Structures are given as structure tokens and as C-alpha cells.
């Protein structure tokens, strides 16, 4: 049995979850639904295999979801809602794929999250008190 770690911090009216090492608790649909009830949720996800996803949920409804390496292939109830913001941070869904791919998609996804939430993702936020738990993974 392995363990994974998850931490949560509340800031500026949002809850930020950070999960290290293994697992995908941030992709659990029930958790996303619960955390977004009456509010909004942004998930910037990377697992051990560098599989990166960006998910935007409002009041339990998945609005926009995309693999950060393929921002042109979005899903959700309103997959185009964030397109202008995506372009602004360099995750252009209309990128010419005959050219080199989009670089630094993970940091660009944090920039997109910052645009949506207004959270600075600053050192001060990372220095705040986190509520943490160890999750046993079977």
C-alpha cells in the first residue's frame, strides 16, 4: 500500500488543493462536485506521468476540461467559455500544430487559474498554514 499527501489552504474565498506524489484525488468527480457546490472550482492537475489536466467546475457542473498538451480538444457543458483567457496565457486552442507545440503548459495553466480566480499563487500563499492529510492508496 502506498501513501499520497494532500494539502488544502483557503485563500481569497477559494480552496486550493495540492496533492503530491501519486493518486488523482483532485480528479475525483464526487469531490469536485462537493467542493464546487454554490461556488467555483479550478483544478490544475499533474500526476507522476506528467499527465496534465485543467478543469473548471461551477456549482457541481464541469464547465471546461482539457488536457494541457491538447487545449484544442476541450469538453464540458461550455468548453469554449475560457478560450479568450486561454489565448491570453498562451494555451491557444487555435495553435498551428504544424509548428512546434506549446511550451510550459503547466505554468501556463497556473496563469489561467490565476486569471479565473484572482489568486496570486504567491510565496505568501505557499507559506500559509495548510491542512494536510495522508491518503492510503491501494
Coordinates of C-alpha atoms in Angstrom, one line a residue:
X1 CA 0.0 0.0 0.0
X2 CA 1.3 3.4 -1.0
X3 CA 0.6 6.8 0.5
X4 CA -0.1 10.1 -1.1
X5 CA -0.3 13.5 0.5
X6 CA -2.9 16.2 0.0
X7 CA -2.9 19.7 1.5
X8 CA -5.6 22.4 1.4
X9 CA -5.4 26.1 2.0
X10 CA -8.3 28.6 1.9
X11 CA -7.4 32.0 0.5
X12 CA -9.5 34.8 -1.0
X13 CA -12.6 32.8 -0.9
X14 CA -11.2 29.8 -2.8
X15 CA -9.8 26.5 -1.6
X16 CA -6.6 25.3 -3.1
X17 CA -5.8 21.6 -3.0
X18 CA -2.2 20.4 -3.6
X19 CA -1.6 16.7 -3.9
X20 CA 1.9 15.3 -4.1
X21 CA 3.5 12.2 -5.5
X22 CA 0.7 9.8 -6.5
X23 CA -3.0 9.4 -7.0
X24 CA -5.7 11.6 -8.5
X25 CA -7.9 12.8 -5.7
X26 CA -8.2 16.2 -7.4
X27 CA -9.9 14.4 -10.4
X28 CA -12.5 12.7 -8.2
X29 CA -15.8 13.8 -9.7
X30 CA -17.6 13.5 -6.4
X31 CA -15.0 15.6 -4.7
X32 CA -15.2 18.2 -7.4
X33 CA -19.0 18.3 -7.2
X34 CA -18.9 18.7 -3.5
X35 CA -16.2 21.3 -3.4
X36 CA -17.9 23.4 -6.0
X37 CA -21.4 23.5 -4.6
X38 CA -22.5 27.1 -4.6
X39 CA -19.1 28.2 -5.8
X40 CA -16.4 27.6 -8.5
X41 CA -13.5 25.2 -8.6
X42 CA -10.4 25.1 -10.7
X43 CA -8.2 22.0 -10.8
X44 CA -4.7 22.2 -12.2
X45 CA -3.6 18.5 -12.2
X46 CA -0.3 16.8 -12.9
X47 CA 0.4 13.2 -12.0
X48 CA 3.6 11.2 -11.8
X49 CA 3.4 10.6 -15.6
X50 CA 3.2 14.3 -16.4
X51 CA -0.5 13.9 -17.5
X52 CA -1.7 17.4 -17.1
X53 CA -5.4 18.5 -17.0
X54 CA -7.2 21.7 -16.4
X55 CA -10.7 21.6 -15.1
X56 CA -13.2 24.4 -14.3
X57 CA -16.3 23.4 -12.3
X58 CA -19.2 25.7 -11.3
X59 CA -21.8 24.6 -8.8
X60 CA -21.1 20.9 -9.4
X61 CA -21.1 21.2 -13.2
X62 CA -18.0 20.6 -15.2
X63 CA -17.8 23.6 -17.4
X64 CA -14.5 23.2 -19.2
X65 CA -11.9 20.3 -19.2
X66 CA -8.8 19.9 -21.3
X67 CA -5.5 18.1 -21.4
X68 CA -2.9 20.9 -21.1
X69 CA -1.0 19.4 -24.1
X70 CA -4.1 19.5 -26.3
X71 CA -6.0 22.7 -25.4
X72 CA -7.9 22.4 -28.7
X73 CA -9.7 19.3 -27.5
X74 CA -12.0 20.6 -24.7
X75 CA -15.1 19.1 -23.2
X76 CA -17.7 20.1 -20.6
X77 CA -21.0 21.9 -20.7
X78 CA -19.4 25.1 -22.0
X79 CA -16.0 24.0 -23.4
X80 CA -15.4 27.4 -25.1
X81 CA -16.0 29.6 -22.0
X82 CA -12.3 30.1 -21.2
X83 CA -11.0 30.3 -24.8
X84 CA -10.1 34.0 -24.6
X85 CA -8.4 33.6 -21.3
X86 CA -6.6 30.5 -22.6
X87 CA -5.2 32.6 -25.5
X88 CA -4.1 35.3 -23.1
X89 CA -1.9 32.9 -21.2
X90 CA -0.5 31.1 -24.3
X91 CA -2.7 28.0 -24.2
X92 CA -4.1 28.9 -27.6
X93 CA -6.7 26.3 -28.7
X94 CA -6.2 27.5 -32.3
X95 CA -2.4 26.9 -32.2
X96 CA -1.0 25.9 -35.6
X97 CA 0.1 22.3 -34.8
X98 CA 2.3 22.1 -37.9
X99 CA 4.6 24.4 -35.8
X100 CA 6.3 23.4 -32.6
X101 CA 4.0 22.6 -29.7
X102 CA 3.0 24.9 -26.9
X103 CA 5.8 25.1 -24.3
X104 CA 5.4 25.3 -20.5
X105 CA 1.8 24.2 -20.4
X106 CA 1.8 23.5 -16.7
X107 CA 2.9 27.0 -15.6
X108 CA 0.5 28.5 -18.3
X109 CA -2.3 26.5 -16.6
X110 CA -1.5 28.1 -13.3
X111 CA -1.6 31.5 -15.1
X112 CA -5.0 30.6 -16.4
X113 CA -6.1 29.6 -12.9
X114 CA -4.8 33.0 -11.6
X115 CA -6.9 34.8 -14.3
X116 CA -10.0 32.9 -13.3
X117 CA -9.7 33.0 -9.5
X118 CA -7.6 36.1 -8.9
X119 CA -5.3 34.1 -6.6
X120 CA -1.7 35.2 -6.9
X121 CA -0.2 31.8 -6.3
X122 CA 2.5 33.7 -4.4
X123 CA 5.1 32.6 -2.0
X124 CA 3.0 34.1 0.8
X125 CA 0.1 31.8 -0.1
X126 CA 2.5 28.8 -0.1
X127 CA 3.8 29.9 3.3
X128 CA 0.3 29.9 4.8
X129 CA -0.9 27.1 7.1
X130 CA -2.1 24.1 5.1
X131 CA -4.5 21.5 6.4
X132 CA -2.8 18.2 5.3
X133 CA -3.7 14.5 5.3
X134 CA -2.1 11.3 4.3
X135 CA -4.2 9.2 2.0
X136 CA -3.6 5.5 1.7
X137 CA -3.7 4.3 -1.9
X138 CA -4.4 0.6 -2.6

